[in-house]
Amino acid sequence: MHTALEGLVPQRSVKMHFVRPSHDNRDLDADEEAAILRRFGFEPDPVIEAYKRDVDRTLLRQNLKRSPEERWRNFAAAVALAEEMRRAGASGRGR
Amino acid sequence: MAADFAGIVGVFADLGVEAIIIEGLAAQAHGAARLTQDVDFLYRRTPDNIDRLTTALAPHIPYPRGAPPGLPFRFDSRTIRAGLNFTLTTTIGDVDLLGEMAGGGTYEQVVPHSVELPIFGRQVLVLGLEALIRAKRAAGRPKDFEAIAELEALLVERERG
C-alpha cells in the first residue's frame, strides 16, 4: 500500500531535540519559515499558513525546553483540569 | 473520564505490545500544546501481538465508545482480528486502536518513522514529528488544519535554534 511516508528520512537516523538551545524568540519571517519547511519536503500551504497566525509560539517554545515526559505530565494535568472544569460546569447547570 | 496516560502506556509496555503512539499524544510528546482526551495506538496486526494487546487491555473493560450499553461486545483476539480500527472507552481512559492510520499505513510502514522515547520509565514508540505532519497533510481532513499549523510551527521552532 502506498503511504504518504514514503521518501521520508527514517526517524531513527534523525537526532531528537529534547532540550533546544535558547534563541532570541524573534518570529521568523515567512520566507525563513518556508525554507525550514522545504528542508523537510513540505511546501507551505496557504490554508495552513492562515491557521498558523493563531498558533501561540510561546507555548511551543516553553514545551520544547521540556523533556517528552515533562510534556506528558503537564498535558495530563491540563486534561485533568479540563475534565474537572467540565464536571463543575455541568454541576452548575444542574446536570 | 480523564485518561490515565501513564497507566495506558504502562499496560502496553509491560506486556510487550507492539504499538506506536500517534495523533494527539504523539504531538504532545513533540511539544504541541493542543489538548486531546484519548490515546491513539497504531498496533501491529500479527496474531501474537493481537493476543498481547487483548491480554493487556481486557482487564480494563474496553467497550465501543458512544455505543449504547448492553451490546454483546467481546474484547478478545477474535474480535480484533475481525476488525481493524476500534474506538474504545476503558477504565483507564479512552483508547483508539488503529490497524492502519490515515496517510500513514500499517505498523510496519510507520515504524521506521517513529522514535523511541523514555516516558514513565518505559521506552515508548512515538510517531516522529515530520511523519505526523506528512500523514495529516496527506489525510487532508479539514479538522486537522489547526493541528497541522501547530505541528509545522513546532517543526520550525525546533529547527531554528
Tab-separated table of C-alpha atoms in Angstrom:
chain	number	residue	atom	x	y	z
A	1	MET	CA	0.000	0.000	0.000
A	2	HIS	CA	1.358	3.438	-0.923
A	3	THR	CA	1.625	5.796	2.021
A	4	ALA	CA	2.456	9.450	2.444
A	5	LEU	CA	5.511	8.494	4.481
A	6	GLU	CA	7.405	7.009	1.543
A	7	GLY	CA	10.533	9.008	0.783
A	8	LEU	CA	10.668	10.472	4.285
A	9	VAL	CA	14.003	10.006	6.053
A	10	PRO	CA	13.528	7.287	8.699
A	11	GLN	CA	13.303	8.882	12.130
A	12	ARG	CA	15.796	6.650	13.848
A	13	SER	CA	18.571	8.381	11.945
A	14	VAL	CA	17.380	11.822	12.959
A	15	LYS	CA	18.719	13.370	16.146
A	16	MET	CA	15.903	14.267	18.528
A	17	HIS	CA	15.978	17.675	20.147
A	18	PHE	CA	14.569	17.339	23.662
A	19	VAL	CA	16.094	20.494	25.005
A	20	ARG	CA	16.629	23.144	22.425
A	21	PRO	CA	19.221	25.880	22.688
A	22	SER	CA	17.974	29.311	23.615
A	23	HIS	CA	17.454	31.818	20.837
A	24	ASP	CA	16.175	35.330	20.566
A	25	ASN	CA	12.453	34.410	20.413
A	26	ARG	CA	12.088	36.652	17.379
A	27	ASP	CA	9.394	35.413	14.995
A	28	LEU	CA	10.894	34.301	11.712
A	29	ASP	CA	9.549	35.871	8.544
A	30	ALA	CA	7.526	33.837	6.053
A	31	ASP	CA	10.499	33.140	3.795
A	32	GLU	CA	12.655	31.861	6.658
A	33	GLU	CA	9.879	29.574	7.855
A	34	ALA	CA	9.209	28.329	4.333
A	35	ALA	CA	12.898	27.490	3.906
A	36	ILE	CA	12.826	25.330	7.045
A	37	LEU	CA	9.658	23.544	5.942
A	38	ARG	CA	11.081	22.876	2.482
A	39	ARG	CA	14.119	21.204	4.054
A	40	PHE	CA	11.655	18.531	5.210
A	41	GLY	CA	9.810	18.393	1.891
A	42	PHE	CA	6.820	20.475	2.999
A	43	GLU	CA	5.674	23.158	0.579
A	44	PRO	CA	3.907	25.931	2.552
A	45	ASP	CA	0.143	25.654	2.111
A	46	PRO	CA	-1.773	28.953	2.128
A	47	VAL	CA	-4.658	27.459	4.150
A	48	ILE	CA	-2.319	26.087	6.812
A	49	GLU	CA	-0.369	29.367	6.835
A	50	ALA	CA	-3.616	31.205	7.639
A	51	TYR	CA	-4.229	28.902	10.624
A	52	LYS	CA	-0.624	29.357	11.726
A	53	ARG	CA	-1.210	33.004	12.581
A	54	ASP	CA	-3.240	31.854	15.616
A	55	VAL	CA	-0.652	29.419	16.960
A	56	ASP	CA	0.805	30.563	20.293
A	57	ARG	CA	4.538	30.140	19.696
A	58	THR	CA	5.382	30.987	23.300
A	59	LEU	CA	3.692	27.766	24.480
A	60	LEU	CA	5.583	25.724	21.902
A	61	ARG	CA	8.906	27.296	22.864
A	62	GLN	CA	8.244	26.508	26.520
A	63	ASN	CA	7.321	22.924	25.692
A	64	LEU	CA	10.433	22.413	23.590
A	65	LYS	CA	12.564	23.169	26.632
A	66	ARG	CA	10.943	20.251	28.476
A	67	SER	CA	11.607	16.526	28.148
A	68	PRO	CA	8.882	14.402	26.463
A	69	GLU	CA	7.899	13.023	29.885
A	70	GLU	CA	7.561	16.517	31.362
A	71	ARG	CA	5.396	17.460	28.371
A	72	TRP	CA	3.119	14.473	29.006
A	73	ARG	CA	2.899	15.158	32.729
A	74	ASN	CA	1.901	18.788	32.129
A	75	PHE	CA	-0.511	17.630	29.499
A	76	ALA	CA	-2.093	15.040	31.818
A	77	ALA	CA	-2.530	17.738	34.466
A	78	ALA	CA	-4.166	20.033	31.885
A	79	VAL	CA	-6.525	17.258	30.765
A	80	ALA	CA	-7.462	16.521	34.382
A	81	LEU	CA	-8.133	20.217	34.956
A	82	ALA	CA	-10.275	20.434	31.797
A	83	GLU	CA	-12.220	17.381	32.956
A	84	GLU	CA	-12.801	18.952	36.375
A	85	MET	CA	-13.951	22.218	34.771
A	86	ARG	CA	-16.398	20.300	32.585
A	87	ARG	CA	-17.715	18.447	35.633
A	88	ALA	CA	-18.074	21.695	37.588
A	89	GLY	CA	-19.829	23.380	34.659
A	90	ALA	CA	-22.277	20.503	34.286
A	91	SER	CA	-22.897	20.518	38.024
A	92	GLY	CA	-23.525	24.297	37.927
A	93	ARG	CA	-26.066	23.771	35.153
A	94	GLY	CA	-27.800	21.198	37.330
A	95	ARG	CA	-26.902	18.148	35.217
B	1	MET	CA	-13.048	10.433	32.412
B	2	ALA	CA	-9.576	11.866	32.003
B	3	ALA	CA	-7.184	9.326	30.518
B	4	ASP	CA	-4.525	7.804	32.766
B	5	PHE	CA	-1.758	8.163	30.209
B	6	ALA	CA	0.894	6.533	32.373
B	7	GLY	CA	-1.445	3.612	33.067
B	8	ILE	CA	-2.343	3.057	29.425
B	9	VAL	CA	1.245	3.280	28.242
B	10	GLY	CA	2.307	1.020	31.119
B	11	VAL	CA	-0.099	-1.841	30.400
B	12	PHE	CA	1.048	-1.947	26.788
B	13	ALA	CA	4.751	-1.697	27.588
B	14	ASP	CA	4.608	-4.298	30.373
B	15	LEU	CA	3.232	-6.970	28.054
B	16	GLY	CA	5.409	-6.026	25.103
B	17	VAL	CA	2.547	-4.892	22.879
B	18	GLU	CA	3.960	-3.628	19.596
B	19	ALA	CA	2.201	-0.325	19.045
B	20	ILE	CA	3.103	3.236	18.092
B	21	ILE	CA	1.569	6.255	19.769
B	22	ILE	CA	0.179	8.515	17.057
B	23	GLU	CA	-2.103	11.574	16.756
B	24	GLY	CA	-2.594	13.980	19.674
B	25	LEU	CA	-0.452	12.284	22.302
B	26	ALA	CA	2.419	11.933	19.810
B	27	ALA	CA	2.059	15.638	19.062
B	28	GLN	CA	2.250	16.293	22.810
B	29	ALA	CA	5.453	14.304	23.084
B	30	HIS	CA	6.965	16.574	20.427
B	31	GLY	CA	5.854	19.718	22.256
B	32	ALA	CA	2.369	20.559	20.939
B	33	ALA	CA	0.065	22.496	23.240
B	34	ARG	CA	-3.341	21.327	21.956
B	35	LEU	CA	-5.313	19.065	24.267
B	36	THR	CA	-6.571	15.629	23.362
B	37	GLN	CA	-8.525	13.211	25.503
B	38	ASP	CA	-7.713	9.836	24.072
B	39	VAL	CA	-4.651	7.772	23.311
B	40	ASP	CA	-4.291	6.550	19.749
B	41	PHE	CA	-2.193	3.476	19.067
B	42	LEU	CA	-1.224	2.052	15.699
B	43	TYR	CA	-0.874	-1.619	16.592
B	44	ARG	CA	0.864	-4.443	14.763
B	45	ARG	CA	-1.643	-6.912	13.370
B	46	THR	CA	0.267	-10.129	13.914
B	47	PRO	CA	-1.591	-12.895	15.789
B	48	ASP	CA	0.889	-12.846	18.705
B	49	ASN	CA	0.691	-9.103	19.074
B	50	ILE	CA	-3.094	-9.095	18.926
B	51	ASP	CA	-3.080	-11.672	21.727
B	52	ARG	CA	-0.762	-9.485	23.822
B	53	LEU	CA	-2.869	-6.417	23.101
B	54	THR	CA	-6.119	-8.048	24.204
B	55	THR	CA	-4.435	-9.516	27.294
B	56	ALA	CA	-3.130	-6.054	28.220
B	57	LEU	CA	-6.356	-4.156	27.734
B	58	ALA	CA	-9.076	-6.687	28.606
B	59	PRO	CA	-8.802	-6.170	32.414
B	60	HIS	CA	-9.688	-2.519	31.813
B	61	ILE	CA	-13.085	-3.403	30.329
B	62	PRO	CA	-12.878	-1.951	26.812
B	63	TYR	CA	-16.218	-1.090	25.234
B	64	PRO	CA	-17.047	0.681	21.941
B	65	ARG	CA	-17.122	4.402	22.629
B	66	GLY	CA	-20.516	6.007	22.062
B	67	ALA	CA	-22.309	2.676	21.721
B	68	PRO	CA	-25.410	2.020	23.819
B	69	PRO	CA	-24.753	-0.127	26.893
B	70	GLY	CA	-25.506	-3.833	26.796
B	71	LEU	CA	-24.156	-4.721	23.365
B	72	PRO	CA	-22.735	-8.256	23.128
B	73	PHE	CA	-19.217	-6.880	22.622
B	74	ARG	CA	-16.350	-9.211	23.467
B	75	PHE	CA	-12.895	-7.685	23.571
B	76	ASP	CA	-10.790	-10.626	22.504
B	77	SER	CA	-8.311	-11.573	19.794
B	78	ARG	CA	-11.045	-12.854	17.515
B	79	THR	CA	-12.843	-9.505	17.610
B	80	ILE	CA	-9.631	-7.588	16.916
B	81	ARG	CA	-8.702	-9.900	14.040
B	82	ALA	CA	-12.142	-9.487	12.513
B	83	GLY	CA	-11.964	-5.695	12.624
B	84	LEU	CA	-9.274	-3.084	12.064
B	85	ASN	CA	-9.813	0.190	13.897
B	86	PHE	CA	-11.540	0.396	17.293
B	87	THR	CA	-12.538	3.458	19.332
B	88	LEU	CA	-12.929	2.315	22.924
B	89	THR	CA	-13.661	3.512	26.419
B	90	THR	CA	-11.777	1.722	29.193
B	91	THR	CA	-11.471	2.109	32.948
B	92	ILE	CA	-8.144	3.908	32.389
B	93	GLY	CA	-9.393	6.283	29.683
B	94	ASP	CA	-10.344	6.416	26.044
B	95	VAL	CA	-8.150	4.380	23.724
B	96	ASP	CA	-8.199	4.190	19.932
B	97	LEU	CA	-6.641	1.094	18.414
B	98	LEU	CA	-5.800	1.515	14.745
B	99	GLY	CA	-4.639	-1.202	12.411
B	100	GLU	CA	-3.980	1.442	9.763
B	101	MET	CA	-3.599	5.175	10.078
B	102	ALA	CA	-4.874	7.675	7.525
B	103	GLY	CA	-1.972	8.926	5.407
B	104	GLY	CA	0.494	6.622	7.146
B	105	GLY	CA	-0.389	2.987	6.619
B	106	THR	CA	0.285	-0.033	8.778
B	107	TYR	CA	2.546	-0.519	11.811
B	108	GLU	CA	5.279	-1.962	9.599
B	109	GLN	CA	5.138	1.035	7.263
B	110	VAL	CA	5.116	3.575	10.069
B	111	VAL	CA	7.661	2.100	12.482
B	112	PRO	CA	10.722	3.455	10.575
B	113	HIS	CA	9.270	6.938	11.061
B	114	SER	CA	8.750	6.612	14.797
B	115	VAL	CA	11.086	7.482	17.642
B	116	GLU	CA	11.677	5.648	20.889
B	117	LEU	CA	11.164	7.966	23.843
B	118	PRO	CA	11.775	7.314	27.547
B	119	ILE	CA	8.427	8.071	29.153
B	120	PHE	CA	7.065	6.952	32.540
B	121	GLY	CA	10.058	4.670	32.976
B	122	ARG	CA	9.488	2.818	29.719
B	123	GLN	CA	10.741	3.071	26.176
B	124	VAL	CA	7.740	4.032	24.072
B	125	LEU	CA	7.434	4.236	20.288
B	126	VAL	CA	6.008	7.565	19.180
B	127	LEU	CA	5.359	8.729	15.622
B	128	GLY	CA	8.001	11.291	14.571
B	129	LEU	CA	7.076	14.928	14.093
B	130	GLU	CA	7.817	15.038	10.369
B	131	ALA	CA	5.794	11.863	9.770
B	132	LEU	CA	2.930	13.236	11.850
B	133	ILE	CA	2.808	16.340	9.663
B	134	ARG	CA	3.101	14.350	6.456
B	135	ALA	CA	0.366	11.896	7.429
B	136	LYS	CA	-2.022	14.668	8.440
B	137	ARG	CA	-1.306	16.631	5.268
B	138	ALA	CA	-1.952	13.521	3.169
B	139	ALA	CA	-5.177	12.697	5.011
B	140	GLY	CA	-6.427	16.179	4.036
B	141	ARG	CA	-9.087	16.384	6.730
B	142	PRO	CA	-10.281	19.950	7.464
B	143	LYS	CA	-10.442	19.070	11.172
B	144	ASP	CA	-6.656	18.634	11.091
B	145	PHE	CA	-5.789	22.072	9.645
B	146	GLU	CA	-5.270	23.684	13.050
B	147	ALA	CA	-3.200	20.742	14.243
B	148	ILE	CA	-1.028	20.812	11.093
B	149	ALA	CA	-0.441	24.540	11.577
B	150	GLU	CA	0.732	23.926	15.135
B	151	LEU	CA	2.925	20.963	14.170
B	152	GLU	CA	4.600	22.905	11.382
B	153	ALA	CA	5.188	25.835	13.736
B	154	LEU	CA	6.679	23.341	16.169
B	155	LEU	CA	8.999	21.963	13.494
B	156	VAL	CA	10.164	25.483	12.653
B	157	GLU	CA	10.722	26.338	16.319
B	158	ARG	CA	12.617	23.094	16.869
B	159	GLU	CA	14.866	23.640	13.863
B	160	ARG	CA	15.576	27.346	14.146
B	161	GLY	CA	17.662	27.025	17.296
